[in-house]
Every structure is written in structure tokens, then in C-alpha cells.
């Protein structure tokens, strides 16, 4: 049996999530933010995304299991993030 890479596993999870959570009209744009120990920047990044006038988007955040407080900064935004994953890179 072939083992999938982490990237392929995340892609399959996103595909499965989209199928299960498909709305009548999917978002026009998917924004993918990948980070690792980004506590100095992730708050500004998320704030910028959510302050946009254009609203037809989904935000996907992939964190490499940060150890600098990045996860705590992301947490208040979880209700507006379509998919969030925090796992150590292999």
C-alpha cells in the first residue's frame, strides 16, 4: 500500500471537506496561508484578509505546529477560517 505524503493528505482532506460542506455556491477565491512560528506576522495577515471589502472567499490556514504563540493568535479567527490544520512537518 502506497503511503501519501503530508501534502497529498492535506489535499485529500480539503477535497473531502469541500464535498461534505459544499454550499449552493462555493467561494470564488480560496486563500491558503502556510506558516511556521509566524507570531510576528500572522495577526496582521489574518486581519488584512478579514478586513477586505470583497467577501466571496474562504481562508485555509496550515500551520507547521508553531511553538512561538502563532496558534494562540490564530484561535480567535477560527470561526471565520474554513479549514485549519496545525501539524508538525514530516
mmCIF file of N, CA and C in Angstrom:
data_model
loop_
_atom_site.group_PDB
_atom_site.id
_atom_site.type_symbol
_atom_site.label_atom_id
_atom_site.label_comp_id
_atom_site.label_asym_id
_atom_site.label_seq_id
_atom_site.Cartn_x
_atom_site.Cartn_y
_atom_site.Cartn_z
ATOM 1 N N UNK A 1 0.835 -1.180 0.000
ATOM 2 C CA UNK A 1 0.000 0.000 0.000
ATOM 3 C C UNK A 1 0.881 1.244 0.000
ATOM 4 N N UNK A 2 0.591 2.158 -0.889
ATOM 5 C CA UNK A 2 1.381 3.385 -1.009
ATOM 6 C C UNK A 2 0.987 4.379 0.087
ATOM 7 N N UNK A 3 1.984 4.992 0.724
ATOM 8 C CA UNK A 3 1.742 5.991 1.746
ATOM 9 C C UNK A 3 1.712 7.372 1.106
ATOM 10 N N UNK A 4 0.698 8.154 1.465
ATOM 11 C CA UNK A 4 0.577 9.504 0.923
ATOM 12 C C UNK A 4 1.479 10.463 1.689
ATOM 13 N N UNK A 5 2.032 11.436 0.989
ATOM 14 C CA UNK A 5 2.806 12.487 1.652
ATOM 15 C C UNK A 5 1.845 13.381 2.424
ATOM 16 N N UNK A 6 2.389 14.187 3.341
ATOM 17 C CA UNK A 6 1.549 15.098 4.120
ATOM 18 C C UNK A 6 0.800 16.057 3.205
ATOM 19 N N UNK A 7 1.475 16.547 2.171
ATOM 20 C CA UNK A 7 0.836 17.457 1.228
ATOM 21 C C UNK A 7 -0.386 16.799 0.588
ATOM 22 N N UNK A 8 -0.232 15.556 0.116
ATOM 23 C CA UNK A 8 -1.342 14.862 -0.521
ATOM 24 C C UNK A 8 -2.463 14.574 0.478
ATOM 25 N N UNK A 9 -2.104 14.270 1.715
ATOM 26 C CA UNK A 9 -3.120 14.029 2.732
ATOM 27 C C UNK A 9 -3.927 15.303 2.985
ATOM 28 N N UNK A 10 -3.244 16.451 3.090
ATOM 29 C CA UNK A 10 -3.945 17.720 3.299
ATOM 30 C C UNK A 10 -4.854 18.012 2.115
ATOM 31 N N UNK A 11 -4.379 17.759 0.905
ATOM 32 C CA UNK A 11 -5.202 17.982 -0.287
ATOM 33 C C UNK A 11 -6.459 17.119 -0.256
ATOM 34 N N UNK A 12 -6.294 15.840 0.116
ATOM 35 C CA UNK A 12 -7.457 14.952 0.184
ATOM 36 C C UNK A 12 -8.421 15.396 1.265
ATOM 37 N N UNK A 13 -7.897 15.849 2.411
ATOM 38 C CA UNK A 13 -8.769 16.346 3.477
ATOM 39 C C UNK A 13 -9.552 17.549 2.977
ATOM 40 N N UNK A 14 -8.885 18.470 2.282
ATOM 41 C CA UNK A 14 -9.565 19.655 1.758
ATOM 42 C C UNK A 14 -10.634 19.267 0.747
ATOM 43 N N UNK A 15 -10.331 18.316 -0.124
ATOM 44 C CA UNK A 15 -11.315 17.866 -1.115
ATOM 45 C C UNK A 15 -12.512 17.249 -0.411
ATOM 46 N N UNK A 16 -12.261 16.357 0.566
ATOM 47 C CA UNK A 16 -13.351 15.735 1.319
ATOM 48 C C UNK A 16 -14.171 16.782 2.045
ATOM 49 N N UNK A 17 -13.496 17.759 2.669
ATOM 50 C CA UNK A 17 -14.192 18.808 3.407
ATOM 51 C C UNK A 17 -15.080 19.610 2.475
ATOM 52 N N UNK A 18 -14.571 19.930 1.294
ATOM 53 C CA UNK A 18 -15.348 20.716 0.338
ATOM 54 C C UNK A 18 -16.582 19.938 -0.130
ATOM 55 N N UNK A 19 -16.440 18.648 -0.359
ATOM 56 C CA UNK A 19 -17.576 17.840 -0.802
ATOM 57 C C UNK A 19 -18.638 17.789 0.293
ATOM 58 N N UNK A 20 -18.214 17.558 1.523
ATOM 59 C CA UNK A 20 -19.147 17.458 2.634
ATOM 60 C C UNK A 20 -19.806 18.798 2.923
ATOM 61 N N UNK A 21 -19.046 19.886 2.831
ATOM 62 C CA UNK A 21 -19.544 21.209 3.190
ATOM 63 C C UNK A 21 -19.900 22.085 1.983
ATOM 64 N N UNK A 22 -20.144 21.480 0.863
ATOM 65 C CA UNK A 22 -20.438 22.244 -0.346
ATOM 66 C C UNK A 22 -21.716 23.050 -0.157
ATOM 67 N N UNK A 23 -21.614 24.325 -0.386
ATOM 68 C CA UNK A 23 -22.776 25.198 -0.316
ATOM 69 C C UNK A 23 -23.388 25.256 -1.705
ATOM 70 N N UNK A 24 -24.497 25.975 -1.824
ATOM 71 C CA UNK A 24 -25.108 26.090 -3.139
ATOM 72 C C UNK A 24 -24.166 26.784 -4.114
ATOM 73 N N UNK A 25 -23.370 27.709 -3.605
ATOM 74 C CA UNK A 25 -22.389 28.391 -4.443
ATOM 75 C C UNK A 25 -21.073 28.441 -3.661
ATOM 76 N N UNK A 26 -20.057 27.715 -4.112
ATOM 77 C CA UNK A 26 -18.772 27.730 -3.391
ATOM 78 C C UNK A 26 -18.097 29.097 -3.506
ATOM 79 N N UNK A 27 -17.166 29.397 -2.584
ATOM 80 C CA UNK A 27 -16.463 30.683 -2.655
ATOM 81 C C UNK A 27 -15.713 30.846 -3.969
ATOM 82 N N UNK A 28 -15.631 32.085 -4.422
ATOM 83 C CA UNK A 28 -14.940 32.386 -5.668
ATOM 84 C C UNK A 28 -13.428 32.202 -5.526
ATOM 85 N N UNK A 29 -12.888 32.551 -4.354
ATOM 86 C CA UNK A 29 -11.443 32.518 -4.131
ATOM 87 C C UNK A 29 -11.120 31.716 -2.877
ATOM 88 N N UNK A 30 -10.073 30.901 -2.945
ATOM 89 C CA UNK A 30 -9.530 30.223 -1.773
ATOM 90 C C UNK A 30 -8.170 30.840 -1.472
ATOM 91 N N UNK A 31 -8.023 31.333 -0.252
ATOM 92 C CA UNK A 31 -6.749 31.904 0.192
ATOM 93 C C UNK A 31 -6.102 30.879 1.104
ATOM 94 N N UNK A 32 -4.888 30.452 0.771
ATOM 95 C CA UNK A 32 -4.174 29.464 1.571
ATOM 96 C C UNK A 32 -2.976 30.146 2.213
ATOM 97 N N UNK A 33 -2.935 30.112 3.545
ATOM 98 C CA UNK A 33 -1.833 30.695 4.296
ATOM 99 C C UNK A 33 -1.096 29.567 4.998
ATOM 100 N N UNK A 34 0.183 29.436 4.707
ATOM 101 C CA UNK A 34 1.031 28.418 5.328
ATOM 102 C C UNK A 34 2.015 29.141 6.226
ATOM 103 N N UNK A 35 2.138 28.680 7.477
ATOM 104 C CA UNK A 35 3.013 29.388 8.404
ATOM 105 C C UNK A 35 3.721 28.429 9.359
ATOM 106 N N UNK A 36 4.795 28.920 9.928
ATOM 107 C CA UNK A 36 5.538 28.224 10.975
ATOM 108 C C UNK A 36 6.229 29.291 11.818
ATOM 109 N N UNK A 37 5.892 29.326 13.095
ATOM 110 C CA UNK A 37 6.458 30.314 14.020
ATOM 111 C C UNK A 37 6.349 31.729 13.451
ATOM 112 N N UNK A 38 5.118 32.108 13.132
ATOM 113 C CA UNK A 38 4.853 33.398 12.483
ATOM 114 C C UNK A 38 4.113 34.363 13.399
ATOM 115 N N UNK A 39 4.353 34.282 14.709
ATOM 116 C CA UNK A 39 3.605 35.127 15.642
ATOM 117 C C UNK A 39 3.792 36.617 15.369
ATOM 118 N N UNK A 40 4.894 36.994 14.764
ATOM 119 C CA UNK A 40 5.134 38.397 14.456
ATOM 120 C C UNK A 40 4.357 38.908 13.266
ATOM 121 N N UNK A 41 3.761 38.000 12.476
ATOM 122 C CA UNK A 41 3.111 38.416 11.232
ATOM 123 C C UNK A 41 1.699 37.861 11.039
ATOM 124 N N UNK A 42 1.371 36.743 11.670
ATOM 125 C CA UNK A 42 0.104 36.081 11.351
ATOM 126 C C UNK A 42 -1.111 36.926 11.735
ATOM 127 N N UNK A 43 -1.027 37.677 12.806
ATOM 128 C CA UNK A 43 -2.146 38.549 13.199
ATOM 129 C C UNK A 43 -2.432 39.600 12.152
ATOM 130 N N UNK A 44 -1.393 40.209 11.620
ATOM 131 C CA UNK A 44 -1.553 41.211 10.563
ATOM 132 C C UNK A 44 -2.109 40.566 9.287
ATOM 133 N N UNK A 45 -1.629 39.363 8.998
ATOM 134 C CA UNK A 45 -2.092 38.656 7.811
ATOM 135 C C UNK A 45 -3.580 38.373 7.898
ATOM 136 N N UNK A 46 -4.017 37.781 9.017
ATOM 137 C CA UNK A 46 -5.433 37.440 9.177
ATOM 138 C C UNK A 46 -6.294 38.705 9.235
ATOM 139 N N UNK A 47 -5.812 39.722 9.923
ATOM 140 C CA UNK A 47 -6.541 40.982 9.978
ATOM 141 C C UNK A 47 -6.737 41.591 8.600
ATOM 142 N N UNK A 48 -5.689 41.517 7.785
ATOM 143 C CA UNK A 48 -5.768 42.040 6.429
ATOM 144 C C UNK A 48 -6.778 41.269 5.588
ATOM 145 N N UNK A 49 -6.747 39.952 5.682
ATOM 146 C CA UNK A 49 -7.681 39.124 4.909
ATOM 147 C C UNK A 49 -9.120 39.461 5.294
ATOM 148 N N UNK A 50 -9.400 39.517 6.587
ATOM 149 C CA UNK A 50 -10.778 39.713 7.035
ATOM 150 C C UNK A 50 -11.251 41.161 6.968
ATOM 151 N N UNK A 51 -10.362 42.095 6.678
ATOM 152 C CA UNK A 51 -10.787 43.488 6.531
ATOM 153 C C UNK A 51 -11.102 43.849 5.080
ATOM 154 N N UNK A 52 -10.947 42.896 4.179
ATOM 155 C CA UNK A 52 -11.230 43.158 2.769
ATOM 156 C C UNK A 52 -12.720 43.390 2.541
ATOM 157 N N UNK A 53 -13.034 44.245 1.605
ATOM 158 C CA UNK A 53 -14.424 44.512 1.236
ATOM 159 C C UNK A 53 -14.990 43.312 0.477
ATOM 160 N N UNK A 54 -14.175 42.699 -0.369
ATOM 161 C CA UNK A 54 -14.582 41.513 -1.117
ATOM 162 C C UNK A 54 -14.763 40.363 -0.129
ATOM 163 N N UNK A 55 -15.895 39.703 -0.145
ATOM 164 C CA UNK A 55 -16.198 38.673 0.856
ATOM 165 C C UNK A 55 -16.374 37.263 0.290
ATOM 166 N N UNK A 56 -16.312 37.098 -1.009
ATOM 167 C CA UNK A 56 -16.571 35.787 -1.599
ATOM 168 C C UNK A 56 -15.289 34.949 -1.614
ATOM 169 N N UNK A 57 -14.806 34.619 -0.403
ATOM 170 C CA UNK A 57 -13.577 33.839 -0.290
ATOM 171 C C UNK A 57 -13.664 32.906 0.907
ATOM 172 N N UNK A 58 -12.769 31.950 0.922
ATOM 173 C CA UNK A 58 -12.560 31.097 2.086
ATOM 174 C C UNK A 58 -11.083 31.175 2.435
ATOM 175 N N UNK A 59 -10.774 31.053 3.713
ATOM 176 C CA UNK A 59 -9.389 31.084 4.163
ATOM 177 C C UNK A 59 -9.019 29.729 4.719
ATOM 178 N N UNK A 60 -7.905 29.198 4.248
ATOM 179 C CA UNK A 60 -7.356 27.924 4.706
ATOM 180 C C UNK A 60 -6.004 28.229 5.334
ATOM 181 N N UNK A 61 -5.795 27.802 6.576
ATOM 182 C CA UNK A 61 -4.540 28.061 7.273
ATOM 183 C C UNK A 61 -3.887 26.734 7.640
ATOM 184 N N UNK A 62 -2.660 26.554 7.190
ATOM 185 C CA UNK A 62 -1.863 25.366 7.504
ATOM 186 C C UNK A 62 -0.669 25.835 8.325
ATOM 187 N N UNK A 63 -0.592 25.364 9.558
ATOM 188 C CA UNK A 63 0.490 25.735 10.471
ATOM 189 C C UNK A 63 1.363 24.514 10.721
ATOM 190 N N UNK A 64 2.650 24.693 10.716
ATOM 191 C CA UNK A 64 3.595 23.592 10.923
ATOM 192 C C UNK A 64 3.852 23.297 12.389
ATOM 193 N N UNK A 65 2.812 23.407 13.218
ATOM 194 C CA UNK A 65 2.888 23.202 14.668
ATOM 195 C C UNK A 65 3.859 24.187 15.306
ATOM 196 N N UNK A 66 3.537 25.446 15.147
ATOM 197 C CA UNK A 66 4.369 26.531 15.673
ATOM 198 C C UNK A 66 4.529 26.434 17.187
ATOM 199 N N UNK A 67 5.652 26.945 17.664
ATOM 200 C CA UNK A 67 5.951 26.920 19.100
ATOM 201 C C UNK A 67 6.122 28.322 19.679
ATOM 202 N N UNK A 68 5.784 29.346 18.906
ATOM 203 C CA UNK A 68 6.018 30.724 19.344
ATOM 204 C C UNK A 68 4.746 31.505 19.666
ATOM 205 N N UNK A 69 3.624 30.834 19.802
ATOM 206 C CA UNK A 69 2.370 31.517 20.096
ATOM 207 C C UNK A 69 1.506 31.784 18.879
ATOM 208 N N UNK A 70 1.928 31.330 17.724
ATOM 209 C CA UNK A 70 1.147 31.526 16.496
ATOM 210 C C UNK A 70 -0.258 30.952 16.634
ATOM 211 N N UNK A 71 -0.371 29.768 17.201
ATOM 212 C CA UNK A 71 -1.680 29.116 17.339
ATOM 213 C C UNK A 71 -2.635 29.947 18.188
ATOM 214 N N UNK A 72 -2.132 30.566 19.240
ATOM 215 C CA UNK A 72 -2.976 31.405 20.099
ATOM 216 C C UNK A 72 -3.480 32.639 19.353
ATOM 217 N N UNK A 73 -2.687 33.140 18.435
ATOM 218 C CA UNK A 73 -3.098 34.298 17.639
ATOM 219 C C UNK A 73 -4.156 33.898 16.622
ATOM 220 N N UNK A 74 -4.043 32.697 16.070
ATOM 221 C CA UNK A 74 -4.994 32.195 15.076
ATOM 222 C C UNK A 74 -6.341 31.855 15.726
ATOM 223 N N UNK A 75 -6.324 31.380 16.949
ATOM 224 C CA UNK A 75 -7.522 30.861 17.622
ATOM 225 C C UNK A 75 -8.746 31.775 17.564
ATOM 226 N N UNK A 76 -8.645 33.073 17.822
ATOM 227 C CA UNK A 76 -9.852 33.919 17.758
ATOM 228 C C UNK A 76 -10.483 34.006 16.368
ATOM 229 N N UNK A 77 -9.762 33.639 15.348
ATOM 230 C CA UNK A 77 -10.258 33.702 13.972
ATOM 231 C C UNK A 77 -10.863 32.385 13.490
ATOM 232 N N UNK A 78 -10.816 31.335 14.303
ATOM 233 C CA UNK A 78 -11.216 30.009 13.843
ATOM 234 C C UNK A 78 -12.646 29.944 13.317
ATOM 235 N N UNK A 79 -13.531 30.759 13.837
ATOM 236 C CA UNK A 79 -14.911 30.731 13.353
ATOM 237 C C UNK A 79 -15.048 31.290 11.936
ATOM 238 N N UNK A 80 -14.010 31.989 11.453
ATOM 239 C CA UNK A 80 -14.039 32.547 10.097
ATOM 240 C C UNK A 80 -13.071 31.844 9.152
ATOM 241 N N UNK A 81 -12.318 30.873 9.660
ATOM 242 C CA UNK A 81 -11.367 30.111 8.848
ATOM 243 C C UNK A 81 -12.054 28.837 8.382
ATOM 244 N N UNK A 82 -12.051 28.601 7.067
ATOM 245 C CA UNK A 82 -12.742 27.444 6.507
ATOM 246 C C UNK A 82 -12.083 26.130 6.908
ATOM 247 N N UNK A 83 -10.759 26.109 6.955
ATOM 248 C CA UNK A 83 -10.035 24.892 7.325
ATOM 249 C C UNK A 83 -8.748 25.304 8.013
ATOM 250 N N UNK A 84 -8.467 24.669 9.157
ATOM 251 C CA UNK A 84 -7.241 24.952 9.910
ATOM 252 C C UNK A 84 -6.596 23.646 10.323
ATOM 253 N N UNK A 85 -5.299 23.573 10.116
ATOM 254 C CA UNK A 85 -4.531 22.388 10.476
ATOM 255 C C UNK A 85 -3.229 22.834 11.098
ATOM 256 N N UNK A 86 -2.860 22.253 12.243
ATOM 257 C CA UNK A 86 -1.575 22.549 12.863
ATOM 258 C C UNK A 86 -0.899 21.222 13.184
ATOM 259 N N UNK A 87 0.030 20.837 12.336
ATOM 260 C CA UNK A 87 0.748 19.581 12.494
ATOM 261 C C UNK A 87 2.211 19.799 12.163
ATOM 262 N N UNK A 88 3.044 19.058 12.836
ATOM 263 C CA UNK A 88 4.491 19.113 12.572
ATOM 264 C C UNK A 88 4.756 18.569 11.169
ATOM 265 N N UNK A 89 5.623 19.249 10.450
ATOM 266 C CA UNK A 89 6.026 18.769 9.127
ATOM 267 C C UNK A 89 6.807 17.474 9.270
ATOM 268 N N UNK A 90 6.635 16.587 8.308
ATOM 269 C CA UNK A 90 7.358 15.305 8.371
ATOM 270 C C UNK A 90 8.584 15.337 7.491
#
